[in-house]
Short mmCIF file of C-alpha atoms and ligand atoms in Angstrom, two decimals:
data_model
loop_
_atom_site.label_atom_id
_atom_site.label_comp_id
_atom_site.label_asym_id
_atom_site.label_seq_id
_atom_site.Cartn_x
_atom_site.Cartn_y
_atom_site.Cartn_z
CA MET A 111 0.00 0.00 0.00
CA ARG A 112 2.82 2.38 0.90
CA ARG A 113 4.36 1.84 -2.51
CA LEU A 114 1.16 3.07 -4.16
CA ALA A 115 0.68 6.16 -2.06
CA PRO A 116 2.36 8.75 -4.32
CA GLY A 117 0.41 7.53 -7.31
CA ILE A 118 -2.83 7.64 -5.39
CA LEU A 119 -2.03 11.22 -4.60
CA ALA A 120 -1.47 11.88 -8.27
CA VAL A 121 -4.98 10.75 -9.16
CA GLY A 122 -6.18 13.02 -6.44
CA LEU A 123 -4.21 15.89 -7.86
CA LEU A 124 -5.48 15.51 -11.35
CA VAL A 125 -9.04 15.70 -10.26
CA ALA A 126 -8.09 18.29 -7.67
CA ALA A 127 -6.52 20.39 -10.35
CA CYS A 128 -9.82 20.41 -12.23
CA GLN A 129 -11.58 21.97 -9.33
CA GLY A 130 -12.02 25.64 -8.78
CA THR A 131 -10.22 27.13 -5.84
CA GLU A 132 -13.21 29.37 -5.58
CA PRO A 133 -13.93 29.90 -1.93
CA ARG A 134 -17.27 28.09 -2.10
CA ALA A 135 -16.41 26.28 -4.03
CA GLY A 136 -23.62 -16.32 -4.99
CA ASN A 137 -23.76 -19.22 -4.88
CA GLU A 138 -26.97 -19.80 -3.41
CA ALA A 139 -28.13 -22.82 -5.26
CA PRO A 140 -27.87 -21.72 -8.85
CA VAL A 141 -31.32 -20.47 -9.57
CA ALA A 142 -32.70 -20.98 -13.01
CA ALA A 143 -32.99 -17.29 -13.70
CA PRO A 144 -35.47 -16.22 -16.34
CA GLY A 145 -33.67 -16.24 -19.62
CA THR A 146 -31.43 -19.13 -18.66
CA VAL A 147 -33.04 -21.32 -21.24
CA THR A 148 -32.33 -19.64 -24.49
CA THR A 149 -33.54 -20.49 -27.90
CA SER A 150 -31.59 -20.23 -31.06
CA THR A 151 -32.06 -16.98 -32.90
CA ILE A 152 -31.25 -18.46 -36.28
CA PRO A 153 -33.14 -20.94 -38.43
CA ARG A 154 -32.22 -24.60 -38.35
CA GLU A 155 -30.84 -24.71 -41.88
CA VAL A 156 -28.26 -22.21 -40.78
CA THR A 157 -27.27 -24.17 -37.69
CA THR A 158 -26.92 -27.39 -39.62
CA ARG A 159 -24.58 -25.98 -42.25
CA ALA A 160 -20.99 -27.12 -41.94
CA LEU A 161 -19.29 -24.84 -39.43
CA ASP A 162 -15.94 -23.25 -39.94
CA PRO A 163 -15.00 -22.66 -36.32
CA ARG A 164 -11.97 -20.83 -34.97
CA PRO A 165 -11.09 -19.47 -31.53
CA GLY A 166 -12.50 -16.09 -30.53
CA ALA A 167 -9.75 -13.48 -30.25
CA ALA A 168 -8.14 -12.90 -26.86
CA GLY A 169 -8.63 -9.14 -27.23
CA ILE A 170 -11.41 -6.94 -28.60
CA GLY A 171 -8.93 -4.94 -30.68
CA ASP A 172 -8.07 -1.98 -28.49
CA PRO A 173 -4.82 -0.56 -29.87
CA LEU A 174 -3.69 0.73 -26.46
CA TYR A 175 -4.51 -2.42 -24.48
CA PRO A 176 -4.55 -5.33 -26.94
CA GLY A 177 -5.37 -7.89 -24.24
CA LEU A 178 -8.55 -6.25 -22.99
CA GLY A 179 -11.95 -7.59 -23.91
CA ASN A 180 -12.36 -10.48 -26.31
CA GLY A 181 -13.42 -11.09 -29.87
CA GLY A 182 -15.91 -13.46 -31.48
CA TYR A 183 -18.99 -12.68 -29.43
CA ASP A 184 -21.11 -9.90 -28.07
CA VAL A 185 -22.45 -10.08 -24.51
CA VAL A 186 -26.19 -9.58 -24.06
CA GLU A 187 -26.45 -10.00 -20.30
CA TYR A 188 -24.37 -10.83 -17.24
CA ARG A 189 -26.17 -12.73 -14.48
CA ILE A 190 -23.81 -12.34 -11.55
CA ASP A 191 -24.56 -14.21 -8.36
CA LEU A 192 -22.29 -13.53 -5.36
CA ASP A 193 -22.44 -14.96 -1.87
CA VAL A 194 -20.28 -12.65 0.22
CA GLU A 195 -18.83 -12.80 3.74
CA PRO A 196 -17.89 -9.15 4.20
CA GLU A 197 -15.78 -9.76 7.30
CA MET A 198 -13.55 -12.35 5.70
CA GLY A 199 -13.92 -10.89 2.24
CA THR A 200 -14.64 -14.29 0.74
CA VAL A 201 -16.92 -14.69 -2.26
CA ARG A 202 -18.57 -17.78 -3.67
CA ALA A 203 -19.81 -16.85 -7.09
CA ARG A 204 -21.51 -17.93 -10.21
CA THR A 205 -21.82 -15.78 -13.32
CA GLU A 206 -23.74 -16.58 -16.45
CA VAL A 207 -22.58 -14.65 -19.47
CA GLU A 208 -25.21 -14.67 -22.19
CA ALA A 209 -23.74 -13.77 -25.55
CA VAL A 210 -24.22 -13.97 -29.30
CA ALA A 211 -21.48 -15.59 -31.40
CA LEU A 212 -20.11 -13.29 -34.10
CA HIS A 213 -18.39 -16.08 -36.01
CA ASP A 214 -18.30 -19.85 -35.67
CA LEU A 215 -16.47 -20.42 -32.40
CA SER A 216 -14.31 -23.40 -31.50
CA SER A 217 -13.46 -21.64 -28.23
CA PHE A 218 -13.84 -18.22 -26.70
CA ASN A 219 -12.21 -16.16 -23.97
CA LEU A 220 -13.57 -14.34 -20.97
CA ASP A 221 -11.48 -11.92 -18.93
CA LEU A 222 -11.04 -13.14 -15.37
CA VAL A 223 -8.22 -12.33 -12.98
CA GLY A 224 -7.63 -14.17 -9.72
CA MET A 225 -10.40 -16.27 -8.14
CA GLU A 226 -10.53 -20.05 -8.26
CA VAL A 227 -12.60 -21.44 -11.11
CA ARG A 228 -14.57 -24.55 -10.11
CA ARG A 229 -16.64 -25.34 -13.13
CA VAL A 230 -17.63 -24.00 -16.52
CA GLU A 231 -20.71 -25.04 -18.46
CA VAL A 232 -21.83 -23.82 -21.83
CA GLU A 233 -25.39 -23.81 -23.02
CA VAL A 234 -26.22 -23.54 -26.70
CA ASP A 235 -29.75 -23.77 -28.06
CA GLY A 236 -31.02 -24.87 -24.67
CA VAL A 237 -28.51 -27.71 -24.44
CA ARG A 238 -26.14 -27.40 -21.53
CA SER A 239 -22.90 -29.30 -21.01
CA PRO A 240 -19.69 -28.99 -19.03
CA ALA A 241 -16.94 -27.28 -20.99
CA ALA A 242 -13.18 -27.60 -20.95
CA TRP A 243 -11.42 -24.48 -19.75
CA ARG A 244 -7.99 -23.20 -18.91
CA ARG A 245 -6.53 -20.02 -17.53
CA ALA A 246 -3.86 -17.97 -19.24
CA GLY A 247 -2.95 -14.68 -17.57
CA ARG A 248 -6.11 -12.64 -17.44
CA GLU A 249 -7.88 -14.91 -19.89
CA LEU A 250 -10.27 -17.71 -19.11
CA VAL A 251 -10.32 -19.82 -22.26
CA VAL A 252 -13.49 -21.87 -22.68
CA GLU A 253 -13.70 -24.75 -25.10
CA PRO A 254 -17.23 -26.02 -25.49
CA ASP A 255 -17.96 -29.63 -26.47
CA GLU A 256 -19.21 -28.52 -29.82
CA ALA A 257 -18.48 -25.44 -31.86
CA ILE A 258 -20.92 -22.55 -31.56
CA ALA A 259 -22.45 -21.30 -34.81
CA ALA A 260 -22.26 -17.64 -35.77
CA GLY A 261 -25.46 -15.91 -34.70
CA SER A 262 -26.30 -18.39 -31.93
CA THR A 263 -27.03 -17.22 -28.46
CA PHE A 264 -25.02 -19.09 -25.88
CA VAL A 265 -24.50 -18.95 -22.14
CA ALA A 266 -21.15 -19.42 -20.42
CA ASP A 267 -21.86 -20.41 -16.83
CA VAL A 268 -18.80 -20.00 -14.59
CA THR A 269 -18.69 -21.12 -10.96
CA TYR A 270 -15.76 -19.63 -9.01
CA GLU A 271 -14.71 -18.51 -5.57
CA GLY A 272 -12.03 -16.75 -3.60
CA ILE A 273 -11.10 -13.35 -2.25
CA PRO A 274 -11.20 -10.89 -5.14
CA ALA A 275 -8.20 -8.60 -5.29
CA PRO A 276 -7.58 -5.40 -7.18
CA VAL A 277 -5.94 -5.94 -10.53
CA PRO A 278 -2.60 -4.14 -11.01
CA GLU A 279 -2.70 -1.99 -14.11
CA ARG A 280 -0.39 0.67 -15.48
CA ALA A 281 -3.27 2.96 -16.53
CA VAL A 282 -3.87 4.21 -12.98
CA PRO A 283 -1.42 4.61 -10.13
CA PHE A 284 -3.25 2.11 -7.97
CA ALA A 285 -4.81 -1.26 -8.69
CA PRO A 286 -8.36 -0.87 -9.98
CA GLY A 287 -11.00 -3.37 -8.96
CA TRP A 288 -12.54 -4.85 -5.87
CA ARG A 289 -11.59 -2.97 -2.70
CA LYS A 290 -12.18 -3.98 0.86
CA VAL A 291 -11.81 -1.36 3.58
CA GLY A 292 -12.69 -2.75 7.00
CA ASP A 293 -15.86 -4.71 6.33
CA THR A 294 -16.96 -2.43 3.52
CA ILE A 295 -16.46 -3.58 -0.04
CA TYR A 296 -16.74 -1.44 -3.16
CA VAL A 297 -15.38 -1.51 -6.71
CA PHE A 298 -13.30 1.00 -8.67
CA ASP A 299 -12.97 -0.90 -11.92
CA GLN A 300 -11.79 1.62 -14.52
CA PRO A 301 -10.27 0.57 -16.80
CA ASP A 302 -10.12 -3.19 -16.31
CA GLY A 303 -10.86 -4.19 -12.71
CA ALA A 304 -14.27 -5.75 -13.39
CA ALA A 305 -12.51 -8.94 -14.50
CA GLY A 306 -11.28 -9.26 -10.92
CA TRP A 307 -14.75 -10.20 -9.72
CA PHE A 308 -16.75 -11.50 -12.68
CA PRO A 309 -15.85 -13.15 -15.97
CA ALA A 310 -16.45 -10.48 -18.57
CA ASN A 311 -15.82 -9.07 -21.97
CA ASP A 312 -14.12 -6.30 -20.07
CA HIS A 313 -14.10 -3.44 -22.54
CA PRO A 314 -16.34 -0.36 -22.91
CA ARG A 315 -17.19 -1.36 -26.47
CA ASP A 316 -19.25 -4.35 -25.33
CA ARG A 317 -22.12 -3.16 -23.18
CA ALA A 318 -24.61 -5.55 -21.64
CA ALA A 319 -27.55 -5.71 -19.26
CA VAL A 320 -26.84 -7.03 -15.76
CA ARG A 321 -28.73 -9.00 -13.15
CA LEU A 322 -26.70 -8.82 -9.99
CA THR A 323 -27.65 -10.99 -7.02
CA VAL A 324 -25.68 -10.60 -3.81
CA THR A 325 -26.32 -12.57 -0.63
CA VAL A 326 -24.93 -11.10 2.60
CA PRO A 327 -25.58 -11.11 6.36
CA ASP A 328 -28.90 -9.36 7.02
CA ASP A 329 -27.35 -6.28 8.66
CA VAL A 330 -25.41 -5.48 5.50
CA VAL A 331 -26.64 -3.35 2.61
CA VAL A 332 -25.81 -3.97 -1.05
CA VAL A 333 -25.85 -1.06 -3.48
CA SER A 334 -25.76 -1.18 -7.27
CA ALA A 335 -27.62 0.24 -10.26
CA GLY A 336 -31.09 -0.47 -11.63
CA GLU A 337 -34.10 -1.82 -9.87
CA ARG A 338 -33.63 -3.32 -6.41
CA THR A 339 -35.37 -6.12 -4.57
CA ARG A 340 -34.37 -7.48 -1.19
CA ARG A 341 -35.56 -10.66 0.46
CA LYS A 342 -34.65 -12.74 3.46
CA VAL A 343 -33.19 -16.09 2.55
CA GLY A 344 -32.99 -17.52 6.07
CA ALA A 345 -30.20 -18.06 8.59
CA GLY A 346 -29.64 -14.34 9.07
CA ARG A 347 -28.92 -13.82 5.39
CA VAL A 348 -30.50 -11.49 2.93
CA GLU A 349 -30.44 -11.46 -0.85
CA TYR A 350 -30.26 -8.24 -2.87
CA ARG A 351 -31.11 -8.33 -6.51
CA TRP A 352 -30.29 -5.41 -8.79
CA VAL A 353 -31.56 -5.48 -12.35
CA VAL A 354 -29.78 -3.15 -14.76
CA GLU A 355 -31.67 -3.01 -18.02
CA GLU A 356 -29.73 -0.18 -19.59
CA PRO A 357 -26.67 -1.97 -21.02
CA LEU A 358 -23.44 -0.88 -19.41
CA ALA A 359 -19.72 -1.32 -19.84
CA PRO A 360 -18.42 -3.80 -17.23
CA TYR A 361 -16.23 -1.20 -15.51
CA LEU A 362 -19.29 0.97 -14.88
CA LEU A 363 -21.24 -1.52 -12.79
CA PRO A 364 -21.46 -0.06 -9.28
CA LEU A 365 -21.14 -2.28 -6.23
CA GLY A 366 -21.13 -1.39 -2.55
CA ILE A 367 -21.42 -3.89 0.28
CA GLY A 368 -21.46 -2.38 3.75
CA PRO A 369 -23.38 -0.69 6.55
CA PHE A 370 -24.74 2.01 4.25
CA GLU A 371 -27.52 4.41 5.08
CA GLU A 372 -29.80 5.71 2.38
CA ARG A 373 -30.94 9.28 1.89
CA SER A 374 -33.43 10.57 -0.69
CA GLU A 375 -32.44 13.85 -2.27
CA PRO A 376 -34.52 16.42 -4.14
CA PRO A 377 -35.27 14.74 -7.50
CA ALA A 378 -34.25 15.82 -10.98
CA GLY A 379 -37.77 16.28 -12.35
CA SER A 380 -39.15 12.75 -12.44
CA ILE A 381 -35.73 11.15 -11.85
CA PRO A 382 -35.33 10.01 -8.23
CA VAL A 383 -32.03 10.81 -6.52
CA THR A 384 -30.53 8.64 -3.77
CA THR A 385 -27.34 8.92 -1.75
CA TRP A 386 -25.98 5.84 0.05
CA PHE A 387 -23.29 6.65 2.57
CA ASP A 388 -21.20 5.18 5.32
CA PRO A 389 -22.71 6.44 8.59
CA ASP A 390 -19.24 7.38 9.91
CA ILE A 391 -18.93 10.13 7.32
CA LEU A 392 -19.50 13.64 8.67
CA GLU A 393 -22.91 14.74 7.54
CA GLY A 394 -21.72 18.17 6.42
CA LEU A 395 -19.48 16.55 3.84
CA LEU A 396 -22.56 15.12 2.18
CA ASP A 397 -24.14 18.53 1.48
CA PRO A 398 -23.07 18.63 -2.20
CA PHE A 399 -25.13 15.49 -2.83
CA ARG A 400 -28.32 17.41 -2.00
CA ARG A 401 -27.81 19.26 -5.28
CA GLN A 402 -27.45 16.21 -7.54
CA GLY A 403 -30.95 16.69 -8.96
CA GLU A 404 -30.34 20.36 -9.67
CA ILE A 405 -27.02 19.58 -11.38
CA VAL A 406 -28.61 16.81 -13.47
CA GLN A 407 -31.32 19.22 -14.63
CA PHE A 408 -28.72 21.85 -15.47
CA PHE A 409 -26.83 19.35 -17.65
CA ALA A 410 -30.03 17.94 -19.16
CA GLU A 411 -30.90 21.43 -20.46
CA ARG A 412 -27.59 21.53 -22.29
CA PHE A 413 -26.77 17.93 -23.27
CA GLY A 414 -30.25 16.46 -23.65
CA PRO A 415 -32.32 14.29 -21.33
CA TYR A 416 -30.59 12.45 -18.50
CA PRO A 417 -29.98 9.00 -20.03
CA PHE A 418 -31.05 6.71 -17.16
CA ASP A 419 -34.05 6.16 -14.85
CA ARG A 420 -32.41 7.08 -11.58
CA VAL A 421 -29.31 8.78 -10.28
CA GLY A 422 -27.32 8.97 -7.11
CA ALA A 423 -24.15 8.41 -5.17
CA LEU A 424 -22.42 5.75 -3.13
CA VAL A 425 -20.05 7.31 -0.60
CA VAL A 426 -17.57 5.01 1.09
CA GLU A 427 -15.06 5.58 3.88
CA ASP A 428 -11.65 5.92 2.38
CA ASP A 429 -8.39 4.16 3.15
CA GLY A 430 -6.27 7.03 1.89
CA LEU A 431 -7.50 6.77 -1.67
CA ARG A 432 -9.01 10.04 -2.81
CA ALA A 433 -11.00 9.23 -5.90
CA ALA A 434 -14.43 9.07 -7.47
CA LEU A 435 -15.72 7.01 -10.37
CA GLU A 436 -18.69 7.57 -12.65
CA THR A 437 -20.31 4.15 -12.12
CA GLN A 438 -23.56 4.11 -14.08
CA GLU A 439 -26.54 5.77 -12.36
CA VAL A 440 -24.81 5.65 -8.98
CA SER A 441 -21.36 7.23 -8.97
CA THR A 442 -18.89 6.03 -6.34
CA TYR A 443 -16.96 8.45 -4.11
CA THR A 444 -14.46 7.87 -1.34
CA SER A 445 -14.91 10.21 1.62
CA GLY A 446 -11.55 11.79 0.74
CA SER A 447 -12.91 12.92 -2.62
CA LEU A 448 -15.54 15.03 -0.84
CA ALA A 449 -12.80 17.59 -0.17
CA TRP A 450 -13.38 18.58 -3.81
CA GLY A 451 -16.95 19.55 -2.95
CA GLU A 452 -19.53 20.09 -5.63
CA ALA A 453 -16.93 20.05 -8.41
CA VAL A 454 -16.42 16.30 -8.15
CA VAL A 455 -20.17 15.68 -7.94
CA ALA A 456 -20.78 17.75 -11.08
CA HIS A 457 -17.87 15.96 -12.78
CA GLU A 458 -19.20 12.45 -12.09
CA LEU A 459 -22.77 13.44 -13.00
CA ALA A 460 -21.59 14.83 -16.36
CA HIS A 461 -19.91 11.47 -17.01
CA GLN A 462 -23.36 9.86 -17.08
CA TRP A 463 -23.72 11.48 -20.52
CA PHE A 464 -20.02 11.48 -21.44
CA GLY A 465 -18.45 8.14 -20.58
CA ASP A 466 -21.47 6.11 -19.54
CA HIS A 467 -24.18 6.78 -22.13
CA VAL A 468 -21.58 7.47 -24.82
CA THR A 469 -18.65 5.15 -24.08
CA VAL A 470 -15.20 5.29 -25.62
CA ALA A 471 -14.54 2.89 -28.47
CA ARG A 472 -10.87 2.67 -27.54
CA TRP A 473 -9.28 3.59 -24.25
CA ASP A 474 -7.02 6.15 -25.92
CA ASP A 475 -10.17 8.20 -26.71
CA ILE A 476 -10.44 8.81 -22.96
CA TRP A 477 -10.38 12.61 -23.28
CA LEU A 478 -13.92 12.24 -24.68
CA ASN A 479 -14.87 11.24 -21.13
CA GLU A 480 -12.53 13.23 -18.93
CA GLY A 481 -12.23 16.39 -21.02
CA PHE A 482 -16.01 16.59 -21.47
CA ALA A 483 -16.65 15.98 -17.75
CA THR A 484 -14.08 18.63 -16.82
CA PHE A 485 -15.66 21.15 -19.20
CA SER A 486 -19.08 20.30 -17.72
CA GLN A 487 -17.84 20.80 -14.19
CA TRP A 488 -16.60 24.26 -15.22
CA LEU A 489 -20.01 24.99 -16.74
CA TRP A 490 -21.63 24.14 -13.41
CA LEU A 491 -19.14 26.44 -11.66
CA GLU A 492 -20.08 29.23 -14.05
CA HIS A 493 -23.79 28.65 -13.46
CA ASP A 494 -23.46 28.40 -9.70
CA VAL A 495 -20.74 30.94 -8.91
CA GLY A 496 -20.53 33.13 -12.00
CA ARG A 497 -18.80 33.82 -15.28
CA ASP A 498 -15.69 35.17 -13.52
CA ALA A 499 -15.20 31.90 -11.69
CA TYR A 500 -15.36 30.00 -15.00
CA ASP A 501 -12.94 32.42 -16.65
CA ARG A 502 -10.47 32.21 -13.78
CA GLN A 503 -10.68 28.43 -13.85
CA VAL A 504 -10.00 28.36 -17.60
CA ASP A 505 -7.18 30.84 -17.26
CA ARG A 506 -5.52 28.81 -14.53
CA ALA A 507 -5.81 25.56 -16.50
CA TYR A 508 -4.36 27.19 -19.63
CA ARG A 509 -1.42 28.65 -17.68
CA VAL A 510 -0.52 25.24 -16.33
CA MET A 511 -1.02 23.36 -19.61
CA SER A 512 0.92 25.86 -21.74
CA GLY A 513 3.81 26.53 -19.35
CA LEU A 514 2.87 30.20 -18.85
CA ASP A 515 2.94 29.63 -15.11
CA ARG A 516 6.44 28.11 -15.33
CA ALA A 517 7.65 31.02 -17.45
CA GLU A 518 6.52 33.40 -14.74
CA SER A 519 8.18 31.48 -11.94
CA ALA A 520 11.81 32.51 -11.42
CA GLY A 521 14.64 31.11 -13.48
CA VAL A 522 12.87 29.50 -16.42
CA SER A 523 13.01 31.07 -19.87
CA ALA A 524 9.88 31.22 -22.00
CA GLY A 525 11.23 28.65 -24.41
CA GLU A 526 12.25 26.29 -21.64
CA ALA A 527 8.88 26.69 -19.90
CA ALA A 528 7.01 25.84 -23.10
CA ARG A 529 9.28 22.84 -23.65
CA GLN A 530 8.71 21.55 -20.12
CA ALA A 531 4.97 21.98 -20.49
CA ARG A 532 4.95 20.07 -23.77
CA ARG A 533 6.65 17.18 -22.03
CA ALA A 534 4.52 17.28 -18.89
CA PHE A 535 1.20 17.81 -20.68
CA PRO A 536 1.22 15.95 -23.97
CA PRO A 537 -1.78 16.21 -26.32
CA PRO A 538 -4.78 14.51 -24.70
CA ASP A 539 -5.80 12.42 -27.70
CA HIS A 540 -4.15 8.97 -27.88
CA PRO A 541 -2.22 9.08 -24.59
CA ARG A 542 0.30 6.40 -23.70
CA ALA A 543 -0.90 3.29 -21.92
CA ASP A 544 0.40 4.60 -18.60
CA GLN A 545 -0.98 8.10 -19.16
CA LEU A 546 -4.66 7.44 -19.40
CA PHE A 547 -5.77 9.76 -16.62
CA THR A 548 -3.17 12.49 -16.60
CA PRO A 549 -3.89 16.22 -16.09
CA SER A 550 -3.66 16.90 -19.80
CA VAL A 551 -6.48 14.46 -20.59
CA TYR A 552 -8.69 16.34 -18.13
CA GLN A 553 -7.57 19.94 -18.47
CA ARG A 554 -6.40 20.29 -22.05
CA GLY A 555 -9.34 18.05 -22.92
CA GLY A 556 -11.65 20.48 -21.09
CA LEU A 557 -9.97 23.52 -22.65
CA THR A 558 -10.72 22.02 -26.08
CA LEU A 559 -14.43 22.48 -25.50
CA VAL A 560 -13.87 25.91 -23.93
CA ALA A 561 -12.00 26.97 -27.08
CA LEU A 562 -14.78 25.59 -29.26
CA ARG A 563 -17.36 27.46 -27.19
CA ASP A 564 -15.31 30.67 -27.46
CA LEU A 565 -15.27 30.24 -31.24
CA VAL A 566 -18.88 29.28 -31.98
CA GLY A 567 -20.93 30.38 -28.97
CA ASP A 568 -23.28 28.58 -26.58
CA GLU A 569 -26.04 27.64 -28.96
CA ALA A 570 -23.72 25.97 -31.46
CA VAL A 571 -21.59 24.18 -28.88
CA PHE A 572 -24.60 22.73 -27.06
CA ASP A 573 -26.16 21.79 -30.37
CA VAL A 574 -23.08 19.68 -31.10
CA LEU A 575 -22.91 18.15 -27.61
CA GLY A 576 -26.63 17.32 -27.73
CA GLU A 577 -26.24 15.71 -31.15
CA TRP A 578 -23.18 13.79 -29.90
CA VAL A 579 -25.28 12.25 -27.13
CA ARG A 580 -28.24 11.55 -29.44
CA ARG A 581 -26.13 9.99 -32.14
CA PHE A 582 -23.72 7.93 -30.07
CA GLY A 583 -25.66 7.43 -26.83
CA GLY A 584 -26.01 3.73 -26.04
CA GLY A 585 -22.92 3.05 -28.16
CA SER A 586 -19.25 3.85 -28.43
CA ALA A 587 -17.47 6.65 -30.24
CA THR A 588 -13.99 7.88 -31.16
CA THR A 589 -12.20 11.21 -31.40
CA GLU A 590 -12.60 11.01 -35.18
CA ASP A 591 -16.37 10.67 -34.71
CA PHE A 592 -16.36 13.85 -32.65
CA ILE A 593 -14.25 15.82 -35.08
CA ALA A 594 -16.43 14.66 -37.99
CA LEU A 595 -19.54 15.81 -36.12
CA VAL A 596 -17.98 19.20 -35.37
CA GLU A 597 -17.06 19.55 -39.04
CA GLU A 598 -20.57 18.56 -40.13
CA ARG A 599 -22.33 20.99 -37.79
CA LEU A 600 -19.84 23.81 -37.34
CA GLY A 601 -17.51 23.68 -40.31
CA THR A 602 -13.85 23.18 -41.03
CA GLU A 603 -12.41 25.91 -38.85
CA ALA A 604 -14.11 24.50 -35.77
CA ALA A 605 -13.04 20.95 -36.61
CA GLU A 606 -9.44 22.07 -37.11
CA LEU A 607 -9.48 23.90 -33.80
CA VAL A 608 -10.58 20.74 -32.00
CA ARG A 609 -7.96 18.67 -33.77
CA ALA A 610 -5.19 21.11 -32.89
CA PHE A 611 -6.25 21.19 -29.23
CA VAL A 612 -6.24 17.43 -28.86
CA ASP A 613 -3.41 16.46 -31.22
CA ASP A 614 -0.80 19.23 -31.58
CA PRO A 615 2.35 18.93 -29.47
CA GLN A 616 1.85 22.55 -28.41
CA ILE A 617 -1.45 23.79 -26.99
CA PRO A 618 -2.94 26.36 -29.43
CA PRO A 619 -3.52 29.96 -28.34
CA MET A 620 -6.89 31.16 -27.05
CA PRO A 621 -6.92 34.58 -28.69
CA SER A 622 -10.20 35.87 -27.26
CA ARG A 623 -8.77 35.24 -23.79
CA GLY A 624 -5.40 36.81 -24.58
CA LEU A 625 -3.72 33.48 -23.93
CA ALA A 626 -0.87 31.97 -25.91
CA PRO A 627 1.99 29.64 -25.03
CA PRO A 628 5.16 31.40 -23.73
CA GLY A 629 7.91 32.32 -26.17
N1 LIG B 710 -12.88 8.37 -14.23
C1 LIG B 710 -12.46 8.86 -12.92
C2 LIG B 710 -12.89 10.32 -12.90
O1 LIG B 710 -14.01 10.61 -12.73
C3 LIG B 710 -10.99 8.72 -12.66
C4 LIG B 710 -10.54 7.30 -12.54
C5 LIG B 710 -9.93 6.55 -13.49
C6 LIG B 710 -10.73 6.45 -11.45
N2 LIG B 710 -9.73 5.28 -13.03
C7 LIG B 710 -10.20 5.20 -11.81
C8 LIG B 710 -11.29 6.64 -10.21
C9 LIG B 710 -10.27 4.14 -10.94
C10 LIG B 710 -11.33 5.60 -9.35
C11 LIG B 710 -10.81 4.36 -9.69
O2 LIG B 710 -12.16 11.21 -13.15
ZN1 LIG B 711 -13.71 11.89 -14.76
#
């Protein structure tokens, strides 16, 4: 843990830097869940043709992280069943992955890290049989008895157990995944920690519905997304079931297991707002969550309707990790992140449009999430505190990103300051694998939309952001998709401005603000 501390701080800093310094500112007996028995979606003559099976690829084709996700199928639904002992941290689990084959499959991979696999069955066309499987790094390779025909729906049923552990990853300075702090458990899975607790096609390009069932002692609360039911299952145990119909990327599935209390907040129109929080957290720190509904309505007026049926927050006690994650519907915050006040709440809420409803097609498009959420958080600051606060925030971010602040500090020439800034804050588009969440992705990403707004005005910029959400919501998109949309709606000059902001080694000037790189 000590080894990770400086990195943890760095994540804190990058979100911290986005914030204004404005003064105010189971394995219960496997239940035959509905949908377990699936029927073939293709006519018999297709299934009886001679198959030409080959293994599904071990990666979905992400250029930055070639091993993430898998090829050859598309997940429709995860049915995750966990039986958890929060004190020990042990989990007995069974997950059914229902998927459609994209080509004839002799075998296919799921991402799964750690945990002890006990059994794998595969069901095709209602016929279920045990399957051969082996583990290779973060891959669980499943070889069904018979090849699976392209277009067939199949279910991979994996029984496993163990103590899930975070998955070390170079993208963030700490291991993302399952975290246990005292007897509270929560997940911080971006980018690839979901595979630490359920077998998945762990990539934002493959979204799926989820039925999550978690059985715990009856004094423990389980929090996730979607529609909740809770029932006693005897012997002091209780079963929570969360049904997420709106398909999500695996890393965006929220999970909290602990002594949480629940508070209803003022709604966002007809959208109910709930905050779950650890009762040890000082109540005053939770004040920003009262305004979630108001913030959602503010964004909805600019980006289009809030994309889900409910919204809220899960606030956990922190173990020194200061971070928040935009888990779908219910964002997850450590108590340390509350030091950022409303800025972090606005940031995570904006991600529901940018990151959750529109997901990235490749991880190196991440500025589409972080830059857009940072811009949105500045918009909320402007709305709540005033135009000056927004302008000061933008000015400060530009000075850091361009090296102007270094040039002003003693002993650094303009040229040297600009050079240092270019190295420290590379263009936000296509970052390196270990630079996914660096300040540039957030701040220069956010400045990109500020510059676009300066050029074209509010109406045009919100027209483009609204169209972005309408066109790509429920799916994935790339930087090129965004630039093409800007070109289509706002013309070449606007598209070139965006490209220069996200791709040029040097940050472009912002003439209407009197800002240009030093030298
Ligand atoms: N997406 C987070 C944000 O809102 C930052 C982040 C990336 C993160 N990976 C994480 C947070 C893992 C917690 C855990 O800025
Ligand atoms: Zn973010």
